[in-house]
Coordinates of C-alpha atoms in Angstrom, one line a residue:
M296 CA 144.5 -19.3 -31.7
E297 CA 148.2 -19.7 -33.8
T298 CA 149.7 -16.8 -35.6
K299 CA 148.9 -16.6 -39.5
K300 CA 153.8 -16.9 -38.6
E301 CA 152.7 -20.7 -36.2
F302 CA 149.9 -22.0 -38.7
R303 CA 153.0 -21.2 -41.8
N304 CA 155.1 -22.6 -39.6
M305 CA 153.1 -25.3 -39.5
I306 CA 153.0 -26.4 -43.4
Q307 CA 153.5 -29.4 -45.6
M308 CA 153.8 -31.5 -48.6
G309 CA 150.9 -32.7 -48.6
R310 CA 148.8 -36.8 -50.8
T311 CA 146.7 -36.4 -52.8
L312 CA 144.3 -38.6 -51.9
P313 CA 141.9 -39.2 -50.3
L314 CA 140.1 -35.6 -51.1
G315 CA 139.7 -33.6 -49.0
T316 CA 140.6 -33.9 -45.4
S317 CA 141.5 -36.4 -43.4
Y318 CA 143.9 -37.3 -40.8
V319 CA 147.7 -39.1 -41.0
D320 CA 150.5 -39.6 -38.5
G321 CA 149.8 -36.4 -36.3
C322 CA 149.5 -34.1 -40.1
M323 CA 146.0 -32.5 -41.0
N324 CA 146.1 -33.3 -44.5
F325 CA 143.6 -31.0 -47.5
A326 CA 143.5 -32.5 -50.9
V327 CA 141.2 -31.1 -53.4
A328 CA 140.3 -31.2 -57.6
A329 CA 140.3 -28.0 -60.0
E330 CA 139.1 -28.5 -63.3
G331 CA 141.7 -27.2 -65.4
G332 CA 144.4 -27.2 -62.4
Q333 CA 143.5 -23.8 -61.7
P334 CA 145.1 -21.5 -58.8
C335 CA 143.8 -23.3 -55.4
A336 CA 144.1 -21.9 -51.5
L337 CA 142.5 -23.1 -48.3
I338 CA 140.2 -21.1 -46.4
L339 CA 140.5 -20.8 -43.0
Y340 CA 138.0 -19.7 -40.6
H341 CA 138.3 -19.4 -36.7
K342 CA 135.6 -21.8 -35.3
D343 CA 132.3 -19.6 -34.8
E344 CA 133.7 -16.0 -36.9
A345 CA 132.7 -14.7 -40.2
H346 CA 135.8 -12.8 -41.2
T347 CA 139.4 -15.5 -42.9
E348 CA 141.3 -16.3 -41.1
M349 CA 144.0 -17.3 -42.8
E350 CA 144.1 -17.6 -46.4
I351 CA 146.9 -20.1 -46.8
P352 CA 147.5 -21.4 -51.3
F353 CA 148.2 -24.8 -52.9
P354 CA 151.6 -25.4 -53.0
E355 CA 152.7 -25.8 -57.4
E356 CA 154.6 -28.3 -56.9
S357 CA 151.5 -30.4 -55.3
R358 CA 150.1 -30.0 -57.6
A359 CA 149.6 -34.0 -59.5
G360 CA 147.2 -33.8 -62.3
N361 CA 144.0 -31.5 -60.9
V362 CA 144.2 -32.0 -57.5
Y363 CA 146.2 -30.5 -54.4
A364 CA 147.7 -30.5 -51.7
L365 CA 149.3 -29.6 -48.4
G366 CA 149.2 -31.0 -44.5
I367 CA 149.1 -29.1 -41.1
R368 CA 150.7 -30.8 -38.2
D369 CA 149.3 -30.0 -35.4
F370 CA 145.7 -28.6 -36.7
P371 CA 143.4 -27.8 -33.8
A372 CA 140.0 -28.7 -36.3
D373 CA 138.3 -27.8 -33.0
E374 CA 139.1 -24.5 -33.3
Y375 CA 138.1 -24.3 -37.0
E376 CA 136.1 -24.3 -40.4
Y377 CA 137.2 -24.4 -44.2
N378 CA 136.4 -23.9 -47.3
F379 CA 138.1 -24.1 -51.0
K380 CA 139.3 -21.0 -52.8
I381 CA 139.6 -21.8 -56.8
G382 CA 140.5 -19.7 -58.7
H383 CA 138.5 -16.0 -57.2
Q384 CA 135.4 -18.4 -56.3
I385 CA 134.6 -20.0 -52.6
V386 CA 133.3 -23.1 -53.0
L387 CA 133.2 -26.1 -50.1
D388 CA 134.7 -29.2 -50.7
P389 CA 132.4 -32.1 -51.6
Y390 CA 134.2 -33.9 -49.5
A391 CA 133.5 -31.9 -46.6
K392 CA 132.2 -34.1 -43.0
R393 CA 130.1 -30.9 -41.3
I394 CA 129.1 -28.0 -42.8
L395 CA 128.4 -25.2 -40.8
G396 CA 126.7 -21.9 -41.5
R397 CA 122.8 -23.4 -42.1
E398 CA 121.5 -25.3 -38.8
H399 CA 117.8 -23.5 -40.1
F400 CA 115.4 -25.1 -41.7
G401 CA 114.1 -23.3 -44.4
E402 CA 116.0 -19.7 -43.7
P403 CA 118.1 -18.4 -46.8
V404 CA 122.0 -18.0 -45.0
K405 CA 123.4 -14.4 -44.8
Q406 CA 126.5 -14.8 -46.7
K407 CA 129.5 -12.5 -45.0
E408 CA 132.6 -11.8 -46.0
G409 CA 134.5 -14.9 -46.6
G410 CA 131.6 -16.7 -47.4
F411 CA 129.1 -17.9 -44.2
V412 CA 128.8 -21.5 -45.3
R413 CA 131.1 -23.0 -44.0
C414 CA 132.6 -26.8 -44.1
G415 CA 133.8 -28.5 -40.9
F416 CA 135.7 -31.6 -39.4
A417 CA 133.3 -34.9 -38.3
V418 CA 134.1 -36.6 -34.8
S419 CA 135.3 -39.5 -35.1
D420 CA 135.6 -40.7 -31.3
Y421 CA 132.0 -42.4 -30.4
D422 CA 131.4 -45.7 -28.7
W423 CA 129.0 -47.6 -30.8
D424 CA 128.7 -50.1 -28.0
G425 CA 129.0 -52.6 -29.8
D426 CA 126.5 -51.9 -32.9
R427 CA 126.4 -53.2 -36.3
P428 CA 124.3 -53.3 -39.0
L429 CA 121.1 -56.4 -38.1
E430 CA 121.6 -57.0 -42.7
I431 CA 117.3 -59.0 -42.0
P432 CA 116.7 -60.6 -45.3
Y433 CA 115.3 -58.5 -47.7
E434 CA 111.9 -61.0 -48.1
N435 CA 111.4 -60.2 -44.1
T436 CA 111.9 -56.5 -44.3
V437 CA 108.8 -54.7 -44.3
M438 CA 110.1 -50.6 -45.3
Y439 CA 108.7 -47.1 -43.6
G440 CA 109.9 -44.6 -46.1
L441 CA 110.0 -41.3 -44.5
H442 CA 111.1 -37.0 -44.3
V443 CA 112.7 -36.7 -41.3
R444 CA 111.0 -33.0 -41.2
N445 CA 108.0 -33.7 -41.9
F446 CA 107.3 -36.7 -39.7
T447 CA 107.2 -35.4 -36.1
M448 CA 107.1 -31.6 -37.2
H449 CA 103.1 -31.1 -36.6
P450 CA 102.0 -30.5 -33.6
S451 CA 100.4 -33.4 -33.3
S452 CA 103.9 -35.7 -33.9
R453 CA 103.5 -34.5 -29.2
V454 CA 107.6 -35.3 -29.5
K455 CA 109.8 -32.8 -28.3
H456 CA 112.8 -32.5 -30.9
K457 CA 110.3 -31.9 -34.1
G458 CA 111.3 -32.5 -37.2
T459 CA 114.4 -34.4 -36.5
F460 CA 116.5 -37.5 -36.1
R461 CA 116.0 -37.1 -32.8
G462 CA 112.2 -37.1 -33.3
I463 CA 112.1 -40.0 -34.7
T464 CA 113.9 -42.0 -32.1
E465 CA 110.8 -40.3 -30.0
K466 CA 109.1 -42.7 -32.0
I467 CA 109.7 -45.6 -32.3
P468 CA 107.6 -48.2 -30.1
Y469 CA 104.8 -46.2 -33.0
L470 CA 107.5 -47.6 -35.4
K471 CA 107.2 -51.1 -33.2
E472 CA 103.4 -51.0 -32.9
L473 CA 103.0 -50.8 -36.4
G474 CA 105.5 -54.1 -36.8
I475 CA 108.1 -52.1 -38.8
N476 CA 111.8 -53.2 -39.3
H477 CA 113.7 -50.9 -41.5
I478 CA 112.4 -46.6 -42.4
E479 CA 114.1 -45.7 -45.1
L480 CA 115.3 -42.2 -44.7
M481 CA 114.6 -39.3 -48.2
P482 CA 117.9 -37.6 -48.5
S483 CA 119.7 -37.0 -45.0
Y484 CA 122.8 -35.8 -45.6
E485 CA 124.0 -31.6 -46.1
F486 CA 121.9 -30.0 -49.4
D487 CA 120.1 -26.3 -49.9
E488 CA 117.1 -26.3 -49.5
I489 CA 116.9 -22.7 -51.2
L490 CA 115.7 -22.1 -55.0
S491 CA 117.4 -19.2 -55.6
R492 CA 117.8 -18.2 -59.6
R493 CA 120.6 -20.3 -60.0
S494 CA 118.9 -23.7 -58.8
A495 CA 115.5 -22.9 -60.1
G496 CA 117.1 -23.4 -63.3
Y497 CA 118.5 -27.0 -62.3
Y498 CA 115.1 -28.0 -61.5
G499 CA 112.9 -27.2 -63.5
I500 CA 111.3 -24.3 -62.0
D501 CA 110.6 -20.8 -63.0
A502 CA 113.7 -19.2 -61.5
E503 CA 112.6 -15.5 -60.6
K504 CA 108.6 -16.9 -59.1
A505 CA 111.6 -19.1 -57.4
E506 CA 112.8 -15.9 -56.0
E507 CA 109.7 -14.1 -56.2
S508 CA 107.1 -16.4 -53.8
F509 CA 110.7 -17.5 -51.1
R510 CA 110.6 -21.2 -52.9
L511 CA 111.4 -24.4 -50.6
N512 CA 113.1 -27.6 -52.1
T513 CA 112.5 -29.6 -49.0
W514 CA 113.1 -33.7 -51.0
G515 CA 116.8 -32.3 -51.5
Y516 CA 116.9 -34.2 -54.8
G517 CA 119.6 -32.0 -56.5
P518 CA 123.0 -31.9 -56.0
G519 CA 124.4 -32.5 -52.1
S520 CA 127.0 -32.0 -49.5
Y521 CA 126.9 -35.6 -49.1
F522 CA 128.6 -36.6 -46.8
A523 CA 127.8 -34.4 -44.0
P524 CA 124.9 -35.7 -41.3
K525 CA 122.4 -31.8 -42.4
T526 CA 122.8 -29.6 -39.5
S527 CA 118.5 -28.1 -39.6
Y528 CA 117.6 -32.3 -38.5
A529 CA 119.0 -32.1 -36.2
A530 CA 118.0 -31.1 -32.2
S531 CA 122.1 -30.1 -31.3
S532 CA 124.5 -28.4 -31.6
D533 CA 126.0 -31.5 -33.3
P534 CA 124.2 -33.7 -35.7
V535 CA 127.2 -36.5 -36.1
T536 CA 126.5 -37.9 -33.6
E537 CA 123.1 -37.2 -32.8
F538 CA 122.8 -39.2 -36.1
R539 CA 124.5 -42.2 -34.5
D540 CA 122.9 -42.3 -31.6
M541 CA 119.6 -42.4 -33.8
V542 CA 121.3 -45.1 -35.9
R543 CA 122.6 -47.2 -32.4
M544 CA 118.8 -46.9 -31.4
L545 CA 116.8 -48.6 -33.6
H546 CA 119.1 -51.4 -34.5
Q547 CA 118.9 -51.6 -30.4
H548 CA 115.1 -52.4 -31.0
G549 CA 115.2 -54.0 -33.9
I550 CA 115.1 -51.6 -36.6
E551 CA 117.0 -51.3 -40.0
I552 CA 118.2 -47.4 -41.3
S553 CA 118.9 -47.0 -44.7
M554 CA 119.0 -43.8 -46.6
E555 CA 118.2 -42.2 -50.4
F556 CA 120.7 -40.4 -52.2
Y557 CA 120.7 -38.6 -55.5
F558 CA 123.4 -38.5 -57.7
P559 CA 122.9 -35.9 -60.6
K560 CA 124.4 -36.4 -64.0
G561 CA 128.1 -35.9 -64.7
T562 CA 128.3 -36.7 -60.2
V563 CA 132.1 -38.4 -59.8
V564 CA 132.1 -41.5 -59.6
E565 CA 135.6 -41.6 -56.6
L566 CA 132.7 -39.6 -54.6
M567 CA 130.0 -41.6 -55.0
L568 CA 132.2 -45.3 -53.9
R569 CA 133.1 -42.9 -51.2
C570 CA 130.3 -41.5 -49.4
L571 CA 128.2 -45.1 -49.5
R572 CA 131.2 -46.7 -47.8
H573 CA 131.5 -43.8 -45.6
W574 CA 127.5 -43.7 -44.6
V575 CA 128.5 -47.5 -43.9
L576 CA 131.5 -47.6 -41.9
S577 CA 131.6 -43.9 -39.9
Y578 CA 127.1 -44.7 -39.8
H579 CA 125.9 -48.1 -39.4
L580 CA 123.5 -47.6 -42.0
D581 CA 121.6 -50.7 -42.9
G582 CA 121.2 -49.7 -46.9
I583 CA 121.2 -47.2 -49.0
H584 CA 118.6 -46.6 -51.8
L585 CA 120.3 -45.0 -54.9
N586 CA 118.9 -42.5 -57.1
G587 CA 120.6 -40.4 -60.6
E588 CA 120.6 -41.6 -63.8
D589 CA 124.4 -42.2 -64.3
V590 CA 125.0 -44.4 -61.2
P591 CA 127.9 -47.1 -62.4
A592 CA 125.1 -49.6 -60.4
G593 CA 127.3 -52.7 -61.6
L594 CA 130.5 -50.7 -60.1
L595 CA 128.5 -50.0 -56.5
A596 CA 127.4 -53.1 -56.3
A597 CA 130.5 -54.9 -56.7
D598 CA 132.9 -53.1 -54.4
P599 CA 133.3 -55.2 -51.2
I600 CA 132.9 -52.9 -48.5
L601 CA 129.6 -52.5 -49.5
S602 CA 128.4 -56.4 -50.0
R603 CA 125.6 -57.4 -47.1
T604 CA 124.0 -53.9 -47.7
K605 CA 121.1 -53.4 -49.1
L606 CA 121.7 -51.3 -52.6
M607 CA 118.2 -50.5 -54.0
Y608 CA 117.5 -48.8 -57.3
Q609 CA 116.0 -49.2 -60.8
G610 CA 117.4 -52.1 -61.5
F611 CA 121.5 -53.8 -61.8
P612 CA 122.9 -56.0 -64.3
V613 CA 122.8 -58.7 -61.9
E614 CA 124.1 -61.2 -65.1
E615 CA 128.0 -59.1 -64.9
V616 CA 127.7 -58.3 -60.8
Y617 CA 127.1 -62.3 -60.3
P618 CA 129.5 -63.9 -63.6
E619 CA 128.3 -67.6 -63.9
G620 CA 125.7 -67.2 -61.5
A621 CA 127.6 -66.9 -59.0
L622 CA 125.1 -65.1 -56.0
P623 CA 126.4 -64.1 -52.8
E624 CA 125.7 -65.7 -49.5
F625 CA 123.5 -62.7 -48.3
K626 CA 121.5 -61.3 -51.4
N627 CA 122.5 -56.8 -50.3
L628 CA 120.7 -56.0 -54.1
A629 CA 117.1 -54.5 -54.7
E630 CA 115.0 -53.7 -57.5
Y631 CA 113.4 -49.9 -56.2
N632 CA 111.0 -48.6 -59.9
S633 CA 107.7 -48.1 -60.0
G634 CA 106.7 -51.1 -61.7
F635 CA 104.6 -52.5 -59.1
L636 CA 103.4 -48.8 -58.6
V637 CA 101.4 -48.8 -62.0
D638 CA 100.4 -52.7 -62.1
A639 CA 99.3 -52.4 -58.8
R640 CA 96.9 -49.0 -58.8
R641 CA 95.9 -50.0 -62.6
F642 CA 94.6 -52.6 -60.7
L643 CA 92.6 -51.7 -58.0
K644 CA 90.5 -49.0 -59.7
G645 CA 89.6 -51.7 -62.1
D646 CA 91.2 -51.9 -65.8
E647 CA 91.2 -54.0 -68.2
D648 CA 93.7 -57.6 -68.9
M649 CA 95.3 -56.6 -65.7
L650 CA 95.8 -59.9 -64.3
D651 CA 98.8 -61.4 -65.6
A652 CA 101.0 -58.0 -64.7
F653 CA 99.0 -57.9 -61.7
T654 CA 100.2 -61.6 -60.8
W655 CA 103.1 -61.6 -61.7
R656 CA 104.1 -58.8 -59.3
V657 CA 102.4 -60.6 -56.4
R658 CA 104.8 -63.2 -57.3
R659 CA 107.9 -62.1 -58.4
N660 CA 110.9 -62.5 -55.8
P661 CA 114.1 -63.2 -58.3
S662 CA 117.0 -65.2 -57.0
G663 CA 119.8 -62.7 -57.4
Q664 CA 117.4 -59.4 -56.8
G665 CA 114.9 -58.4 -53.9
V666 CA 112.1 -56.4 -55.1
I667 CA 111.0 -53.4 -53.3
N668 CA 106.9 -53.0 -53.8
F669 CA 104.7 -50.3 -53.5
I670 CA 101.7 -48.3 -54.5
T671 CA 102.7 -45.0 -52.7
N672 CA 105.4 -42.5 -52.5
H673 CA 106.9 -39.7 -51.1
D674 CA 106.1 -38.4 -54.9
G675 CA 103.1 -38.5 -56.1
F676 CA 99.6 -39.0 -54.7
T677 CA 98.7 -39.7 -50.4
L678 CA 97.4 -43.3 -50.8
R679 CA 93.6 -41.4 -49.4
D680 CA 94.3 -38.7 -52.2
L681 CA 95.0 -42.2 -54.7
V682 CA 90.9 -43.3 -54.1
S683 CA 89.9 -39.4 -53.8
Y684 CA 91.1 -37.5 -56.5
D685 CA 91.6 -38.3 -61.2
G686 CA 93.9 -35.6 -60.7
K687 CA 95.7 -33.8 -59.1
H688 CA 95.6 -30.0 -57.7
N689 CA 99.4 -28.6 -56.8
E690 CA 97.7 -24.9 -57.4
E691 CA 99.4 -23.5 -54.0
N692 CA 103.8 -25.0 -56.1
G693 CA 103.2 -21.4 -57.9
E694 CA 103.3 -22.9 -61.3
D695 CA 99.2 -22.7 -62.0
N696 CA 99.7 -26.2 -61.7
R697 CA 101.7 -27.2 -64.0
D698 CA 104.6 -29.0 -61.8
G699 CA 103.9 -32.8 -61.2
T700 CA 102.5 -36.0 -63.3
N701 CA 99.8 -35.9 -64.6
Y702 CA 99.7 -39.9 -65.0
N703 CA 98.6 -40.9 -61.2
Y704 CA 96.2 -44.0 -62.5
S705 CA 93.7 -42.8 -60.2
W706 CA 89.7 -43.2 -58.6
N707 CA 88.9 -41.5 -56.5
C708 CA 86.0 -42.9 -56.6
G709 CA 83.2 -40.6 -57.2
V710 CA 83.6 -38.0 -56.0
E711 CA 86.5 -35.2 -56.9
G712 CA 88.5 -34.4 -52.9
P713 CA 86.5 -34.6 -50.2
S714 CA 82.7 -36.0 -49.5
R715 CA 80.4 -36.6 -46.9
K716 CA 78.6 -38.6 -48.7
K717 CA 78.7 -42.8 -47.3
A718 CA 78.7 -44.9 -50.0
V719 CA 81.6 -42.6 -51.5
R720 CA 83.3 -42.7 -48.1
E721 CA 83.2 -47.0 -47.0
L722 CA 84.0 -47.5 -50.1
R723 CA 87.5 -45.7 -50.4
M724 CA 88.4 -47.5 -46.9
R725 CA 87.8 -49.8 -48.7
Q726 CA 89.5 -49.2 -51.3
M727 CA 92.5 -47.5 -48.8
K728 CA 92.6 -51.5 -47.7
N729 CA 92.7 -53.4 -50.6
A730 CA 95.6 -51.3 -51.5
F731 CA 97.9 -52.4 -49.0
S732 CA 96.7 -56.0 -49.2
F733 CA 98.1 -55.8 -52.2
V734 CA 101.5 -55.0 -51.1
L735 CA 101.5 -56.5 -48.2
L736 CA 100.7 -59.7 -49.5
S737 CA 103.0 -59.7 -51.5
Q738 CA 106.2 -62.1 -52.1
G739 CA 108.9 -59.1 -52.7
T740 CA 109.5 -56.7 -49.7
P741 CA 107.2 -54.5 -49.6
Y742 CA 107.0 -50.6 -48.5
I743 CA 104.8 -48.1 -47.3
F744 CA 105.0 -44.2 -46.8
S745 CA 104.7 -42.5 -43.8
G746 CA 101.0 -40.8 -42.9
D747 CA 99.4 -43.2 -44.9
E748 CA 99.3 -45.7 -42.5
L749 CA 97.2 -43.1 -41.0
M750 CA 94.8 -41.1 -43.4
Q751 CA 97.0 -38.4 -45.4
T752 CA 96.4 -35.9 -47.2
K753 CA 98.2 -33.5 -48.8
K754 CA 94.0 -32.3 -50.5
G755 CA 95.5 -34.0 -54.2
N756 CA 98.8 -32.5 -54.7
N757 CA 101.5 -35.0 -55.9
N758 CA 104.3 -32.8 -55.9
S759 CA 104.8 -31.5 -52.2
Y760 CA 108.1 -31.4 -52.8
C761 CA 108.2 -26.5 -51.6
Q762 CA 105.8 -27.8 -48.5
D763 CA 107.0 -27.0 -45.2
N764 CA 103.5 -27.3 -43.8
D765 CA 100.3 -29.2 -42.6
T766 CA 100.5 -30.3 -46.1
A767 CA 103.4 -32.0 -46.5
W768 CA 103.8 -33.2 -41.7
I769 CA 102.3 -35.4 -41.2
N770 CA 98.4 -35.2 -38.9
W771 CA 99.0 -37.9 -35.7
N772 CA 95.3 -37.0 -34.2
L773 CA 93.9 -40.9 -35.1
T774 CA 90.6 -39.7 -36.5
K775 CA 88.5 -42.8 -36.3
D776 CA 89.1 -43.7 -39.7
A777 CA 91.8 -43.6 -39.2
R778 CA 92.1 -45.8 -36.6
E779 CA 90.2 -48.6 -38.4
I780 CA 93.1 -48.2 -41.6
F781 CA 96.1 -48.6 -38.9
D782 CA 94.6 -51.3 -37.2
Y783 CA 94.4 -53.1 -40.6
V784 CA 98.0 -52.4 -41.8
K785 CA 98.9 -53.6 -38.1
K786 CA 97.0 -57.1 -38.0
L787 CA 98.4 -57.4 -41.3
I788 CA 102.0 -56.5 -40.7
A789 CA 101.4 -59.3 -38.3
L790 CA 99.7 -61.9 -39.9
R791 CA 102.5 -61.5 -43.2
Q792 CA 105.8 -61.8 -40.3
E793 CA 104.1 -64.5 -38.6
H794 CA 103.2 -67.0 -41.4
P795 CA 106.2 -67.6 -44.2
V796 CA 104.6 -69.0 -46.8
L797 CA 104.0 -64.9 -47.2
H798 CA 106.7 -64.0 -47.7
R799 CA 109.6 -66.3 -49.1
T800 CA 112.9 -66.9 -49.7
E801 CA 112.7 -68.4 -53.2
E802 CA 110.5 -67.0 -55.6
L803 CA 107.4 -69.0 -56.0
R804 CA 107.5 -71.5 -59.6
I805 CA 103.4 -72.2 -60.2
M806 CA 104.8 -75.5 -59.4
D807 CA 104.6 -79.7 -57.6
Y808 CA 108.3 -79.4 -56.9
M809 CA 107.9 -81.3 -53.1
A810 CA 105.7 -84.2 -55.2
C811 CA 103.2 -83.3 -52.5
G812 CA 99.4 -83.5 -54.2
Y813 CA 100.2 -78.9 -54.1
P814 CA 102.1 -76.2 -55.6
D815 CA 103.8 -73.8 -54.1
L816 CA 100.8 -70.9 -55.4
S817 CA 98.6 -71.8 -57.6
Y818 CA 95.7 -69.3 -59.3
H819 CA 92.2 -69.8 -58.4
G820 CA 88.9 -68.5 -59.7
K821 CA 84.9 -69.6 -60.1
K822 CA 86.5 -73.4 -60.8
A823 CA 89.0 -74.2 -58.5
W824 CA 92.0 -74.9 -59.6
Y825 CA 91.4 -73.1 -63.2
G826 CA 91.5 -69.2 -63.4
E827 CA 90.2 -66.5 -65.3
F828 CA 92.4 -64.5 -67.1
E829 CA 90.2 -63.1 -69.9
P830 CA 90.9 -59.8 -70.5
F831 CA 87.3 -58.4 -69.1
S832 CA 88.6 -60.4 -65.9
R833 CA 89.2 -58.5 -62.9
Q834 CA 89.2 -60.7 -60.3
I835 CA 91.9 -63.9 -58.8
G836 CA 92.0 -66.7 -56.4
L837 CA 95.6 -67.2 -54.8
M838 CA 96.4 -69.8 -53.4
Y839 CA 99.6 -70.5 -50.5
C840 CA 100.7 -73.9 -50.3
G841 CA 101.9 -74.2 -46.9
K842 CA 103.9 -77.4 -46.8
Y843 CA 106.9 -75.2 -48.8
A844 CA 107.9 -73.0 -46.0
K845 CA 108.8 -74.4 -42.2
T846 CA 107.8 -71.6 -38.8
G847 CA 110.5 -70.9 -36.5
D848 CA 108.8 -73.9 -34.5
R849 CA 110.1 -76.1 -37.6
Q850 CA 106.5 -76.2 -38.4
E851 CA 104.6 -76.4 -41.7
D852 CA 102.8 -73.6 -42.7
D853 CA 98.9 -72.9 -42.6
F854 CA 97.8 -73.1 -46.2
F855 CA 96.1 -69.6 -47.5
Y856 CA 93.6 -67.9 -49.7
V857 CA 93.6 -64.5 -50.8
A858 CA 90.4 -63.8 -53.2
Y859 CA 91.1 -60.6 -55.1
N860 CA 87.9 -59.1 -57.2
M861 CA 88.4 -55.7 -57.9
H862 CA 85.7 -55.8 -60.4
W863 CA 82.5 -53.7 -59.3
I864 CA 80.2 -56.7 -58.5
E865 CA 80.4 -59.3 -56.9
H866 CA 81.5 -62.5 -57.8
E867 CA 82.0 -66.7 -55.7
F868 CA 85.4 -68.0 -55.4
A869 CA 85.7 -71.9 -55.4
L870 CA 87.9 -72.9 -52.3
P871 CA 90.1 -76.1 -53.6
K872 CA 89.9 -78.7 -51.1
L873 CA 92.0 -78.5 -48.0
P874 CA 94.6 -82.0 -46.7
D875 CA 92.3 -84.2 -44.4
G876 CA 92.0 -82.2 -40.9
K877 CA 92.1 -79.2 -41.4
I878 CA 89.5 -76.1 -43.2
W879 CA 88.7 -72.9 -44.0
R880 CA 88.4 -70.0 -41.8
I881 CA 88.4 -66.2 -43.4
A882 CA 90.8 -64.5 -41.7
A883 CA 90.4 -60.8 -43.2
D884 CA 88.0 -59.2 -45.2
T885 CA 88.2 -55.9 -46.7
S886 CA 84.1 -55.0 -46.5
N887 CA 84.7 -55.6 -43.1
A888 CA 84.5 -52.2 -40.9
V889 CA 84.6 -54.1 -38.4
D890 CA 88.3 -55.0 -36.0
G891 CA 90.7 -52.6 -38.6
G892 CA 89.0 -55.5 -41.8
F893 CA 90.0 -57.8 -39.4
Y894 CA 88.0 -60.6 -37.5
E895 CA 87.8 -60.6 -33.6
S896 CA 89.1 -63.6 -32.6
G897 CA 91.4 -63.8 -35.6
L898 CA 89.5 -66.9 -37.8
E899 CA 85.8 -66.3 -38.8
P900 CA 84.4 -69.5 -38.2
A901 CA 84.8 -71.9 -41.7
V902 CA 83.2 -72.0 -44.5
E903 CA 79.2 -73.7 -44.9
T904 CA 79.9 -75.3 -47.8
Q905 CA 84.4 -75.9 -48.1
K906 CA 83.7 -75.5 -51.1
M907 CA 82.6 -71.5 -52.5
I908 CA 83.2 -68.5 -50.5
T909 CA 81.0 -64.5 -52.0
V910 CA 83.6 -62.5 -51.9
K911 CA 82.0 -59.1 -52.4
E912 CA 83.0 -56.2 -55.4
R913 CA 86.1 -54.5 -54.8
T914 CA 87.0 -56.5 -51.8
V915 CA 90.2 -58.8 -50.6
M916 CA 89.2 -61.7 -49.0
V917 CA 92.4 -63.5 -46.8
L918 CA 91.3 -67.1 -45.5
I919 CA 93.7 -69.1 -43.8
G920 CA 93.7 -73.4 -44.2
K921 CA 94.0 -75.2 -40.6

């Protein structure tokens, strides 16, 4: 251990950029910004010891604006941890690559002399073994959102390392079986999950109740240490290496990984940009989901380092990012908002005048950016609860059911909450399959939130941010009904991926621009070629012409006809005449409980008349013309 005198002899003038720590030419550089030019000091702790080893003031002559800097030659980073002192307050380095002191999720940090939560140094050497981001195009991507801890924390997960990055790697076989090729993590950088009086106010929660009831913020949407993987999500003492191991293993199995970053109002732009670059360069992230009020979307989208990284936000100013329509070779931007969710939910429950909005959402796939389509996510009802509850039931959150949105666009199928009535249960099963059909048969990028395919329920809680228990943890015990839903989703994903006409690169035009006798997309009702878009209509048939898409062996794809009937009565649909030699066959029917809704042979025998088909109430039927 170096003595204080030896350390002081190692100190030299530092560089004001970059902020945080950096190692250059045998010197560890420390740079920190202090509002108002307050006096600053570097606090050093010997690793794993509670007391302050040394307090080193930043020299005034090193200050540039509000930034102070100093360097330490031959600094033994593996032996020390650090914080900064600004004025009289000890603070974390916002650019720290490691955070220590929060190793156990949900346990309050016991403050010791000098501050127990500290910054550490990340090991930069890592053998990526040739790994690179996969760059799967949006149209070929099937996304799966998850919370690292909730995903495998339940005893039924049957993984060795529950609630961790390693736990995710143990579930890779499951993800591959389902057909997922992209997972998105909720915030998995370091954040303080304990809601103190101070932080509770930030989240709009009663401070006294938060302190009395020891409230948690398990989701992580708030201020964070954006450069450091969350230590309590690691099974080992090295979250940096464990996160990289997870990324590399996912890539080896053809699965991309992205993460959501929440930047509160007032977050420094330079920090955001450096953060995104850091995760792409140091952790090989395939995508980043941006969240926050003041995110400079255009600036981040124009960064050349991020040009082949999937960037997802509520919307990008595409015309500003790509002036004069000069679109990039790799479409990396995507719109990620609740527009599809609202329209699809309203159509699902049978609201009036939704066909125009729904059919637009299903075909939407603009050239300048991708579109992420989802009907559920972490915030709000699970899919099972969406068809089981008319209103939220958040009493367990301790806010007298005042938290969480009141606008769920849900329908309980006649009974609030669990029901033993066979008709209610069957209708709910059908509605869940319908919802998955909406998402997976849309032209944008489908997004499924973890647990929906297993019929996860939170018992009507639509704001489970503070639940670190069975309410939020995924239960992996497959019931008969859950197996039926899982099978349907698995086979629908496989069908989508097998047929490029269901996930086109270009947006559908509803035109016969190939002069082949068929438009790429057409609408139908009880008469072929005549979609019924009246306000009272709740049913529509969509035909996709396979001539506009090529399969892997460069052959024309099959024709598809998807009949959506969200009315409470059955309807007849007219089937357009196919080219000679092709016939219509039923592939899937959400009213069919056998083999997950897909017919065991793969295709039901040809429709007898080839002219009309009857679709039951609240049902989606998929036909293939081949």
